[in-house]
Short mmCIF file of C-alpha atoms and ligand atoms in Angstrom, two decimals:
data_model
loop_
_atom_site.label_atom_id
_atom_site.label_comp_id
_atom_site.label_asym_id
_atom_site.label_seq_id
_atom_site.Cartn_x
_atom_site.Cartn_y
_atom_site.Cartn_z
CA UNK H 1 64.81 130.89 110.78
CA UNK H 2 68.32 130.28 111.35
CA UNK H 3 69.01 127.86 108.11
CA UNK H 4 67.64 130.06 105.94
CA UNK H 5 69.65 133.33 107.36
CA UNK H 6 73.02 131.33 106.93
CA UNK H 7 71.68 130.69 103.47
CA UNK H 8 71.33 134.42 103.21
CA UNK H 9 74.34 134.56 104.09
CA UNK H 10 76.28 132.65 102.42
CA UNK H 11 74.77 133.34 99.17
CA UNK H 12 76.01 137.43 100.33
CA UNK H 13 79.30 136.33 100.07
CA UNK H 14 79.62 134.06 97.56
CA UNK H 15 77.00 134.60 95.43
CA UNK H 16 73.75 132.71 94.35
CA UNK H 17 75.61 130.11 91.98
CA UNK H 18 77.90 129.17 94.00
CA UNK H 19 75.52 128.04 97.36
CA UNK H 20 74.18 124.68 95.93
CA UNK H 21 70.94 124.06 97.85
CA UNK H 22 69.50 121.36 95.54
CA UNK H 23 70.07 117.56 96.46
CA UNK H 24 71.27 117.18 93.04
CA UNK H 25 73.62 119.39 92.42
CA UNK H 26 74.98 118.59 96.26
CA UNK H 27 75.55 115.12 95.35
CA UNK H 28 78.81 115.02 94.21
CA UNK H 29 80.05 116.58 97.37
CA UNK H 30 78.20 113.91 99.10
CA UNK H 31 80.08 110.64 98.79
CA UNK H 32 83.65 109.85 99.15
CA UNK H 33 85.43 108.72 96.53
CA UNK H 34 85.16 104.99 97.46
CA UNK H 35 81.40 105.53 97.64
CA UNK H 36 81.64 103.75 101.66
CA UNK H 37 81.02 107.14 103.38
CA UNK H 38 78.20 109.63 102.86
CA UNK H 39 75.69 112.44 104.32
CA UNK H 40 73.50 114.99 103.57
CA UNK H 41 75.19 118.79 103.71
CA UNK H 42 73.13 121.74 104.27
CA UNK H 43 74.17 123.32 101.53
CA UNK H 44 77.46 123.20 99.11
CA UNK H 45 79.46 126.72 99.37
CA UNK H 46 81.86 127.28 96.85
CA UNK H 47 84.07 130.46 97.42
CA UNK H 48 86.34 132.30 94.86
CA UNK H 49 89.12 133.30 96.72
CA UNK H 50 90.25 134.00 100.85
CA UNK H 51 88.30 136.69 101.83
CA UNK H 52 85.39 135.08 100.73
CA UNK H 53 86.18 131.39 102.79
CA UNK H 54 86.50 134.15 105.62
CA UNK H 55 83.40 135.10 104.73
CA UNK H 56 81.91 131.57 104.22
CA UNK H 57 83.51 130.68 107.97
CA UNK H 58 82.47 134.11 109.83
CA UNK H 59 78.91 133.15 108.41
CA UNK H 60 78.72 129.63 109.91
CA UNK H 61 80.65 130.49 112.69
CA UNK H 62 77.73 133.17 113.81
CA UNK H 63 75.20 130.43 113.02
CA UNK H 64 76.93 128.22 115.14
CA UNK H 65 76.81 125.46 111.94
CA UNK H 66 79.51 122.98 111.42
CA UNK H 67 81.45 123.03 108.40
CA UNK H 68 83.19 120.21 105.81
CA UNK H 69 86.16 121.48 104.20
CA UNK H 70 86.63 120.06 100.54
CA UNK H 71 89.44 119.72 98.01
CA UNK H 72 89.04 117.18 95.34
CA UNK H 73 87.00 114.64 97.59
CA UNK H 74 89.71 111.79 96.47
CA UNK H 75 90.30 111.30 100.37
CA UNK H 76 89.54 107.37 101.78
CA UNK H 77 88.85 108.24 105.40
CA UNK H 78 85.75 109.81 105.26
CA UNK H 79 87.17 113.08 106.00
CA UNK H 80 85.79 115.33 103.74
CA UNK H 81 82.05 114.57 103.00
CA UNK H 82 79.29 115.68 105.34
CA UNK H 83 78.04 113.60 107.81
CA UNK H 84 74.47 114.84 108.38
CA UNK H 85 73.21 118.69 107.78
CA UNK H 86 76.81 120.62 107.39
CA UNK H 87 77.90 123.29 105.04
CA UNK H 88 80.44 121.39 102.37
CA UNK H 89 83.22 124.61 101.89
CA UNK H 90 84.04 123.19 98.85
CA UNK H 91 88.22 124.88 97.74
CA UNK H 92 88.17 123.78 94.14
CA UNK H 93 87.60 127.58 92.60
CA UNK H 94 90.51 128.29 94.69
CA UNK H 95 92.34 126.58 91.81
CA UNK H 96 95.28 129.63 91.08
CA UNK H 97 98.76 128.54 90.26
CA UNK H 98 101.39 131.83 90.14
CA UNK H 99 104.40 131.12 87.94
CA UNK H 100 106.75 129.15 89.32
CA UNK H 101 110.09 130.39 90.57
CA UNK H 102 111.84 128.84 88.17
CA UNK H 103 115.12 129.97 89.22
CA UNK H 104 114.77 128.66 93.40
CA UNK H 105 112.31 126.27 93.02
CA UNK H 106 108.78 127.08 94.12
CA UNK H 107 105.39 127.96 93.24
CA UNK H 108 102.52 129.18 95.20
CA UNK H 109 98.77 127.60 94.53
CA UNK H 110 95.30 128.09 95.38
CA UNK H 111 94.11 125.33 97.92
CA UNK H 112 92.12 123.88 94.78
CA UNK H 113 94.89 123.35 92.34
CA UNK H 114 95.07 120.22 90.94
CA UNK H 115 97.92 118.64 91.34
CA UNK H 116 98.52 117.23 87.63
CA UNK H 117 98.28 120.70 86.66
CA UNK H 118 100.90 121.75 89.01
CA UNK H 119 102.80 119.48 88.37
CA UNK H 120 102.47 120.24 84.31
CA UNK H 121 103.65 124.06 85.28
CA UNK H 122 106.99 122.87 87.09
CA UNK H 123 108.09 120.78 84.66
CA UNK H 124 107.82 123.20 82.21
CA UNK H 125 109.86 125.51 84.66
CA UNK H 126 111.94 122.37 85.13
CA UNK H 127 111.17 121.13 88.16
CA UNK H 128 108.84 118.96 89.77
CA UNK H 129 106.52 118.45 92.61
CA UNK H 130 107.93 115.89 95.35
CA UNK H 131 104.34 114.25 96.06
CA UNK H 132 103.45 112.00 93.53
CA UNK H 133 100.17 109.72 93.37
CA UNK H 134 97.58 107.76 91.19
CA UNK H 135 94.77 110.41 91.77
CA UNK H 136 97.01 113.30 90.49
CA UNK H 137 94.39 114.57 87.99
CA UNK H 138 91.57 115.26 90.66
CA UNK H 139 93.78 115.40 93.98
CA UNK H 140 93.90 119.34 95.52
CA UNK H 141 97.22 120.31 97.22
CA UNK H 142 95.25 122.08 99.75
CA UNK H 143 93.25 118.60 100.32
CA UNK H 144 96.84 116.79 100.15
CA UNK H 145 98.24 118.82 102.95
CA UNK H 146 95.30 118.60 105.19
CA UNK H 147 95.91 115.01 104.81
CA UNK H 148 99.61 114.89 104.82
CA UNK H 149 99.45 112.75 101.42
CA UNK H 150 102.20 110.38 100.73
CA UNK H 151 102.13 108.74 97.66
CA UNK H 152 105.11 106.74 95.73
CA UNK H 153 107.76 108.99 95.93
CA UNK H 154 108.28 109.67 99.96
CA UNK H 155 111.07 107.39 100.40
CA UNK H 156 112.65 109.85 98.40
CA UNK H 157 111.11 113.32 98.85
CA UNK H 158 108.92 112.90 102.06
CA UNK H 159 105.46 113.46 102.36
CA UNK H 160 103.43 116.98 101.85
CA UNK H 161 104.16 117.98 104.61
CA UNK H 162 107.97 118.24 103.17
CA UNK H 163 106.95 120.16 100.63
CA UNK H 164 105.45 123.00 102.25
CA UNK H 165 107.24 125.85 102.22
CA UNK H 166 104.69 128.30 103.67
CA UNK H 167 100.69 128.13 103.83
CA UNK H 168 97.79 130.46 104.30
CA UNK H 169 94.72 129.39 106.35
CA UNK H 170 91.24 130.77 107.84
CA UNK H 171 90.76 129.57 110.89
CA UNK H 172 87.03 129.64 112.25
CA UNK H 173 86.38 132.83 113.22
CA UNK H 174 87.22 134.19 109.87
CA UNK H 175 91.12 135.68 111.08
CA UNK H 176 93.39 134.60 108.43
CA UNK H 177 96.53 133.05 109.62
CA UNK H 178 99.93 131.78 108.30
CA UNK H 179 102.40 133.15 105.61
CA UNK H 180 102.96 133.41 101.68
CA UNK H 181 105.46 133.90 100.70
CA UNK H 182 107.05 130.89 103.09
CA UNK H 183 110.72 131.32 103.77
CA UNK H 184 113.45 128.10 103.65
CA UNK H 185 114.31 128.55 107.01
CA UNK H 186 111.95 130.42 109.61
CA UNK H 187 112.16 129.47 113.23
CA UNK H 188 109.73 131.89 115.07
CA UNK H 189 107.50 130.31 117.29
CA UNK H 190 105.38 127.79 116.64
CA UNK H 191 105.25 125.79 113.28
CA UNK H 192 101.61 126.42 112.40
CA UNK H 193 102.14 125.49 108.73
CA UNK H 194 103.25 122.00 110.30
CA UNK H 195 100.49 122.05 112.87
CA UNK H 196 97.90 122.87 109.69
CA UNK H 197 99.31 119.99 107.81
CA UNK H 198 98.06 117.06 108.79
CA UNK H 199 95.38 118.43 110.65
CA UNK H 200 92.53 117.27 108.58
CA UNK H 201 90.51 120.66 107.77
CA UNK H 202 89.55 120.76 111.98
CA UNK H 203 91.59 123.47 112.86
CA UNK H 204 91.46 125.95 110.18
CA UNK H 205 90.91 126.15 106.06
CA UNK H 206 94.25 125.86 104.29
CA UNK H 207 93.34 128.41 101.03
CA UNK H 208 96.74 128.72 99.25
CA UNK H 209 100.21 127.21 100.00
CA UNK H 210 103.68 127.90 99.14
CA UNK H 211 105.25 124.81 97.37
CA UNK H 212 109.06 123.61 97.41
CA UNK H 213 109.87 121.74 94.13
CA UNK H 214 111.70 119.76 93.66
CA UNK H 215 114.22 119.44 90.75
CA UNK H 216 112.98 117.40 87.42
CA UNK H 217 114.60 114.01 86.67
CA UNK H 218 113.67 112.94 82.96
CA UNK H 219 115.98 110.10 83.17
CA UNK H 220 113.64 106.88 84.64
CA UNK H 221 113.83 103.73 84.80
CA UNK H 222 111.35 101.20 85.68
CA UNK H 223 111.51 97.84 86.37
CA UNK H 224 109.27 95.46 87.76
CA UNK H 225 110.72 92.41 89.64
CA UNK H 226 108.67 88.48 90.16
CA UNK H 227 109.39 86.90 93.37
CA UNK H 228 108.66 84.33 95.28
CA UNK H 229 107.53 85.74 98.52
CA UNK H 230 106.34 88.90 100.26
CA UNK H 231 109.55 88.37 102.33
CA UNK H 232 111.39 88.48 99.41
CA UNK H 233 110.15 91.85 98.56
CA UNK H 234 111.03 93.05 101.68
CA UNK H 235 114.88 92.21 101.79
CA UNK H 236 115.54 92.92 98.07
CA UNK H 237 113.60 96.56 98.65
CA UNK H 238 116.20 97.02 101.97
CA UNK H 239 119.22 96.29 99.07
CA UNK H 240 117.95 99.13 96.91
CA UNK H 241 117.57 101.26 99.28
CA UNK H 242 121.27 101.18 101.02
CA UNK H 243 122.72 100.94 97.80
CA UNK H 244 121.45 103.26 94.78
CA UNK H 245 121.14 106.59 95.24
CA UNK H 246 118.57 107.14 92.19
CA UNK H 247 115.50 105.40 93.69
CA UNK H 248 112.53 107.35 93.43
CA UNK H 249 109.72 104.31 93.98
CA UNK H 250 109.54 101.09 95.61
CA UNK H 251 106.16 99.76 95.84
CA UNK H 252 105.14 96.11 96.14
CA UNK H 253 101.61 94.77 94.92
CA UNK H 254 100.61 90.93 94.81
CA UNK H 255 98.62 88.30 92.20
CA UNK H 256 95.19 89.15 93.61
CA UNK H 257 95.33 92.95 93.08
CA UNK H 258 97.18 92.34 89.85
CA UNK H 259 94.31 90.02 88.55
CA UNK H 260 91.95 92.42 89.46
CA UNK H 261 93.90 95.38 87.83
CA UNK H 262 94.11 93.03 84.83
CA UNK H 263 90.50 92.33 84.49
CA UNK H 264 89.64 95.53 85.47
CA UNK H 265 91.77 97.63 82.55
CA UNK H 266 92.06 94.77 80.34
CA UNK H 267 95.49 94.44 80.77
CA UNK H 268 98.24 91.96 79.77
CA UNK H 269 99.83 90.09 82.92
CA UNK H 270 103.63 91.54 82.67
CA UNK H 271 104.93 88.06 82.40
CA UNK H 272 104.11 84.68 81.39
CA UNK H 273 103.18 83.20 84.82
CA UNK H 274 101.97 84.84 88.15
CA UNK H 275 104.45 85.11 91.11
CA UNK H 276 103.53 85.45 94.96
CA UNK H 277 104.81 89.35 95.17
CA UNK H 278 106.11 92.08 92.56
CA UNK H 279 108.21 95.09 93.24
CA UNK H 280 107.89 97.88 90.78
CA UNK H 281 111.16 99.76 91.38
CA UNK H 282 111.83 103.23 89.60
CA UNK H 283 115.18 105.34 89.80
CA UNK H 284 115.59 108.51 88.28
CA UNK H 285 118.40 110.86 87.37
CA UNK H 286 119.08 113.85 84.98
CA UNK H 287 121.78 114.90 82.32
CA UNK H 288 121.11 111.91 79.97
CA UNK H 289 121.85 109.12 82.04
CA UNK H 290 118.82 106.39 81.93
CA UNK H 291 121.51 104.01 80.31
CA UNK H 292 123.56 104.33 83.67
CA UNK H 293 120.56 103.81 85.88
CA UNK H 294 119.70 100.63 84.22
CA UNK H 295 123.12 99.06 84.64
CA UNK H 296 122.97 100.50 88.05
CA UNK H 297 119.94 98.73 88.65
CA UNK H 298 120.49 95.56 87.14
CA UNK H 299 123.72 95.38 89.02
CA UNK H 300 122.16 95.47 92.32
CA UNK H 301 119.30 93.29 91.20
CA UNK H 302 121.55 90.81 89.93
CA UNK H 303 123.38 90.91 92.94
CA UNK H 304 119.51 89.58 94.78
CA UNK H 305 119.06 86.02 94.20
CA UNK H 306 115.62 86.71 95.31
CA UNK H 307 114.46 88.10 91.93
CA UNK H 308 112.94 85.44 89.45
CA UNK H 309 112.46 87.92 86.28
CA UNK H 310 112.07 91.45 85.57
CA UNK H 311 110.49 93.50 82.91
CA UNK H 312 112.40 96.77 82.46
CA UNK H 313 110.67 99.97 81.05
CA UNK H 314 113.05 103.30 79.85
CA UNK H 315 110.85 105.27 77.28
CA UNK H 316 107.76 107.14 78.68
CA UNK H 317 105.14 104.79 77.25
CA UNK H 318 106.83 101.39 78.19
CA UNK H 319 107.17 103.36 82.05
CA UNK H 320 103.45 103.93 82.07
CA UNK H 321 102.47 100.64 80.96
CA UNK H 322 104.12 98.80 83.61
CA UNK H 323 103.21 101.81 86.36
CA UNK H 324 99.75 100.91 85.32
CA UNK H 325 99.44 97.11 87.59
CA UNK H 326 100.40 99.49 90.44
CA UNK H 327 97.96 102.79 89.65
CA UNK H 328 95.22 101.62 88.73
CA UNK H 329 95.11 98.99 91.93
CA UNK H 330 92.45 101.55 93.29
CA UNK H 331 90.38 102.43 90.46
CA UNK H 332 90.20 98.09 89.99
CA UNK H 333 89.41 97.50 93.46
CA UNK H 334 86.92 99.97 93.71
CA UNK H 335 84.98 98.36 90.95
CA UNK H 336 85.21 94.85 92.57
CA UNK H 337 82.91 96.33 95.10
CA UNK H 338 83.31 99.06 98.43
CA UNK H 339 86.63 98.56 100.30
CA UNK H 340 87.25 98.87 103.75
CA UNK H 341 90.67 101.00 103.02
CA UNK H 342 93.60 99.95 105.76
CA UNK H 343 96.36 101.89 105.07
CA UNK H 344 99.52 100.97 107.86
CA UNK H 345 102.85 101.58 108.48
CA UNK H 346 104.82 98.15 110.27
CA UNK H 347 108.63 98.60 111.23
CA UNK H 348 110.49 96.70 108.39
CA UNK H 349 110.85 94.06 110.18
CA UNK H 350 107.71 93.13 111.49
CA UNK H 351 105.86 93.78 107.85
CA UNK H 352 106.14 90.04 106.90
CA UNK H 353 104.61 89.07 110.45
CA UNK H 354 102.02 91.82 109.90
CA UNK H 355 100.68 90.33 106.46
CA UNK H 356 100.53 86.61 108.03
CA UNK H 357 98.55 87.93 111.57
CA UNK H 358 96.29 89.78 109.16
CA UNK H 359 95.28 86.57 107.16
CA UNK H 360 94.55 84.46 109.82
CA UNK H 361 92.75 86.86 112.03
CA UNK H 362 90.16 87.23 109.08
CA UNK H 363 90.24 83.87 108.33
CA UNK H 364 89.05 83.22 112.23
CA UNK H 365 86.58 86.79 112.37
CA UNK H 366 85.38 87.12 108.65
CA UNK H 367 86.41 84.12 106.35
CA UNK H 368 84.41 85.74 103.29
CA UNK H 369 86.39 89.16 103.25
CA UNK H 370 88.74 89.30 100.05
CA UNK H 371 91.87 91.14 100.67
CA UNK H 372 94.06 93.00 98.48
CA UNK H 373 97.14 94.21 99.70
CA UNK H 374 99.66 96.64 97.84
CA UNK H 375 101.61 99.48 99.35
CA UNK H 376 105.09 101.82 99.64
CA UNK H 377 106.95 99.28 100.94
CA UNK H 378 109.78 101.25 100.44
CA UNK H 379 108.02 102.65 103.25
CA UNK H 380 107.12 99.96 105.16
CA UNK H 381 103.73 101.36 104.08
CA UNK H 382 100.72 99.07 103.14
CA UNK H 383 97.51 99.03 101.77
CA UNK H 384 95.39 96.85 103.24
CA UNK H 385 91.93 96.66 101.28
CA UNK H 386 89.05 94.87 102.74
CA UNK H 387 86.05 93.77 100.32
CA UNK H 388 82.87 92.18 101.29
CA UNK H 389 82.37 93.83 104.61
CA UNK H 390 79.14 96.20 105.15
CA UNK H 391 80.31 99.94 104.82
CA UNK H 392 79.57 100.50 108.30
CA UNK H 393 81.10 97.35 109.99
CA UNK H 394 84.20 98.91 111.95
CA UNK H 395 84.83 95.99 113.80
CA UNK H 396 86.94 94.03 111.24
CA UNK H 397 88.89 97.37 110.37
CA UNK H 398 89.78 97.68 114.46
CA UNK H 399 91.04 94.41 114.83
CA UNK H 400 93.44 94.35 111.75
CA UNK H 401 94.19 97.84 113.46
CA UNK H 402 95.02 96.53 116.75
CA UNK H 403 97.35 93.76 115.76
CA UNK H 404 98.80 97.09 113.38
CA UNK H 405 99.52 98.84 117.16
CA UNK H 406 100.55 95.94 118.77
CA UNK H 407 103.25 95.36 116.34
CA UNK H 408 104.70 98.82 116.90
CA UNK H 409 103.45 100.46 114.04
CA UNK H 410 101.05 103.13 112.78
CA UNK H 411 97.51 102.74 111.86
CA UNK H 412 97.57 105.64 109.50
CA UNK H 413 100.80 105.85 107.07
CA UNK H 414 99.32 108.23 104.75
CA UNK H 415 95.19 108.51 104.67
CA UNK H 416 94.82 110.00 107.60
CA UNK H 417 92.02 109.53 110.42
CA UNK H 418 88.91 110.91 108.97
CA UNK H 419 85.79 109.55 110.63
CA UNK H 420 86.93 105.64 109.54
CA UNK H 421 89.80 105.59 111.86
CA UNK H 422 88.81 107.58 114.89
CA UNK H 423 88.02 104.76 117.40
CA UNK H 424 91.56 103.00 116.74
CA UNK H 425 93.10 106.32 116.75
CA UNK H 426 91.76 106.73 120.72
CA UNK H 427 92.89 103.33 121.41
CA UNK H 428 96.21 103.49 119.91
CA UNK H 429 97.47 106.95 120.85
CA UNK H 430 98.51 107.85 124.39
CA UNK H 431 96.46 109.77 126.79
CA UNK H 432 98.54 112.71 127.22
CA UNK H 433 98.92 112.94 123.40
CA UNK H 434 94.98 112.79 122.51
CA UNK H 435 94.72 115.87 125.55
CA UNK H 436 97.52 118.01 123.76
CA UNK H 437 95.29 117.58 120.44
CA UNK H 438 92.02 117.90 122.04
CA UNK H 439 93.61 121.22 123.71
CA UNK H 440 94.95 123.05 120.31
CA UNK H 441 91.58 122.37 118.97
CA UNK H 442 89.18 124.02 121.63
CA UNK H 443 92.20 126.78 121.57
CA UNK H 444 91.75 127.04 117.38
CA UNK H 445 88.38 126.09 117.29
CA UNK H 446 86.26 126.75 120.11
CA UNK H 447 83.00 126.31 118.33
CA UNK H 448 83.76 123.31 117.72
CA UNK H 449 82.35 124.23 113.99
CA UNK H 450 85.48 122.73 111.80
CA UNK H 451 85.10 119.10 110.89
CA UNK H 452 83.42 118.12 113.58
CA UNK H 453 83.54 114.17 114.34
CA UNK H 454 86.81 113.71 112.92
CA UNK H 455 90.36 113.29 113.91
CA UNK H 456 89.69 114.61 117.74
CA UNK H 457 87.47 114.77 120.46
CA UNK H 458 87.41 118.51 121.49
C1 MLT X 1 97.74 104.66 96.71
O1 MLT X 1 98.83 104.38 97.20
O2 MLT X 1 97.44 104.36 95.54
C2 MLT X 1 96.81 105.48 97.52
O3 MLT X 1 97.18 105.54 98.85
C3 MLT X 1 95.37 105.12 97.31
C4 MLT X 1 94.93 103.81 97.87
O4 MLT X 1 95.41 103.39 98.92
O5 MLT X 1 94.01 103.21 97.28
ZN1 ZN X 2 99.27 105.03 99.08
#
């Protein structure tokens, strides 16, 4: 029988332990991280190293059996958990980090590295990583550049796909492609690293990837502003921007989210009333000068009438306690029940429109959906969480898209497509562009074997 030969198989190249066949031991591969999306795999493969994901893909590839590449499983698209009788190529043993190159600035990883523990490694090298994010301590870089992951530091340091210097990949067939060591510059050809970025496991398996760091910045300071509207936000975040050089994060979060971050981690509210929006603002600098950043900072909030009261955080533990109403906004959503996770991108100017359209098109289509809203807005990036809608009821999710596409902007900022976004993704990209994708996949792919159902129609 053909199952159990590609269990044969698979178990030839990666050993008996490490092809999980039993429904409990597969579980955890199962269901995304916000518990909406799940299938059943065939089986969970977990490889050691390239050769054997070549192996892994040669295997399926002969049995003509679609596969779900797998990093940390922290995505919120759907992206990377089966969707009915796949093999889950699950990259977390792929978990090497080299030593850093501590005197350029760069490190190469296994797909599975974590990236808290890369991150740990630079800064002891004295650097840093230039993607930062809440699920740092179970996020993969090789899941993070499949999914182009953003996170609260791109309005300084772009997303992952910024960081890449170089990557190594399998694509389907089992042909490895790509290069490690990456170089700074390297203009032959076509950008495959780019084209692999992004691309959501469904054109080849990223296994290791050549890092830029970036430098570290010990120096922080964080302060979170009150205002009085979302508009607010927006125009004092456009101040910071054009005039301190230091910013590192600008991300805006609102009294429903920070209720239910309060309740949720039994936390304090940071000040003695709630306001309608709150900007958590962070600059950064090295060579001992947090006392210059926060005069910087309070100079140019000072100069924004906008700003009702701040709380301002220097030492590590005061930082993390007021980075905590913004972190933990997913962790405290998640337990108020399974979220419908919108994640957009608005021009600046139309973000203030955006947030109004959005509450009264659910107050017309589904008056007893909760929303919480938080984001980049540094950006123009939010997060647009939908509770009390059935995991499997799109329709909501493609109208607050729509209205997204009609305003000019982009109905994935940072997430990705996955499976969640796929039928706003047809509608909102142009013809010609969908064809181009369609075409590099049957030209990568032709099996059609690599994360099937996602992203792009072959
Ligand atoms: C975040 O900004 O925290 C992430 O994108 C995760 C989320 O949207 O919940
Ligand atoms: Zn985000």
């Amino acid at each position: 029988m053909v199952g159990d030969a590609l269990i044969d198989a698979l178990v030839g190249v990666v050993g008996p332990a490490n092809v999980l066949i039993d429904a409990d031991l597969r579980a955890g591969y199962e269901t995304d991280w916000t518990g909406r999306f799940h299938g059943s795999a065939r089986c969970v493969v977990r490889p050691a190293n390239t050769d054997e994901v070549a192996g892994v893909l040669r295997a399926c590839s002969s049995a003509a059996t679609a596969v779900v590449p797998q990093g940390g499983n922290t995505g919120l698209v759907g992206g990377s958990v089966p969707r009915g009788a796949e093999v889950v190529l699950s990259l977390r043993r792929l978990d090497v980090i080299e030593p850093v190159d501590a005197r350029h600035g760069s490190v190469v990883v296994g797909a599975g590295a974590v990236l808290g523990a890369v991150r740990t490694d630079a800064r002891a090298a004295g650097w840093d990583v230039g993607v930062d994010m809440a699920s740092r301590d179970t996020a993969t870089i090789g899941g993070m550049v499949s999914t182009n992951a953003g996170g609260v530091h791109v309005l300084r340091y772009g997303s992952m796909r910024e960081q890449v210097l170089g990557l190594e990949a399998v694509l389907a067939d089992g042909r490895v492609v790509g290069r490690i060591p990456g170089l700074r510059k390297d203009n032959t050809g076509y950008d495959l690293a780019g084209l692999l970025t992004g691309a959501e496991g469904t054109l080849a398996v990223i296994t290791r990837v050549h890092l830029s760091l970036v430098p570290h910045l010990p120096d922080r300071v964080v302060t979170l502003c009150a205002l009085d509207s979302f508009a607010d936000a927006v125009t004092v975040s456009g101040a910071l921007r054009k005039k301190i050089d230091s910013l590192v994060a600008l991300e805006v979060f609102f009294p429903e989210g920070l209720a239910l971050v309060c309740e949720h981690a039994g936390l304090q509210l940071p000040f003695d009333r709630s306001y309608p929006a709150y900007l958590l603002v962070e600059c950064a600098a090295h060579g001992g000068r947090a006392n210059s950043l926060v005069e910087e900072l309070g100079s140019v909030l000072g100069e924004c009438p906008q700003v009702q009261t701040t709380a301002v955080a220097v030492d590590a533990t005061s930082r993390a306690r007021l980075w905590a109403y913004r972190d933990r906004h997913t962790e405290a959503i998640n337990a108020a029940g399974i979220p419908h996770k919108l994640d957009v991108t608005l021009p600046f100017d139309r973000l203030v429109d955006f947030e109004r359209a959005v509450r009264s098109y659910l107050d017309e289509v589904a008056p007893h959906t909760r929303v919480v809203w938080f984001g980049h807005v540094g950006d123009g990036n939010l997060h647009v969480n939908l509770l009390g809608l059935q995991p499997d009821e799109f329709a909501v999710d493609d109208g607050v898209l729509d209205l997204v596409t009609a305003m000019g902007g982009s109905i994935s900022a940072e997430h990705g497509i996955g499976i969640a976004k796929r039928a706003a993704f047809e509608r909102s990209a142009g013809a010609a562009d969908l064809a181009s994708m369609s075409a590099i996949k049957r030209a990568l792919d032709p099996g059609g074997i690599l994360n099937p159902g996602v992203l792009v129609t072959p």
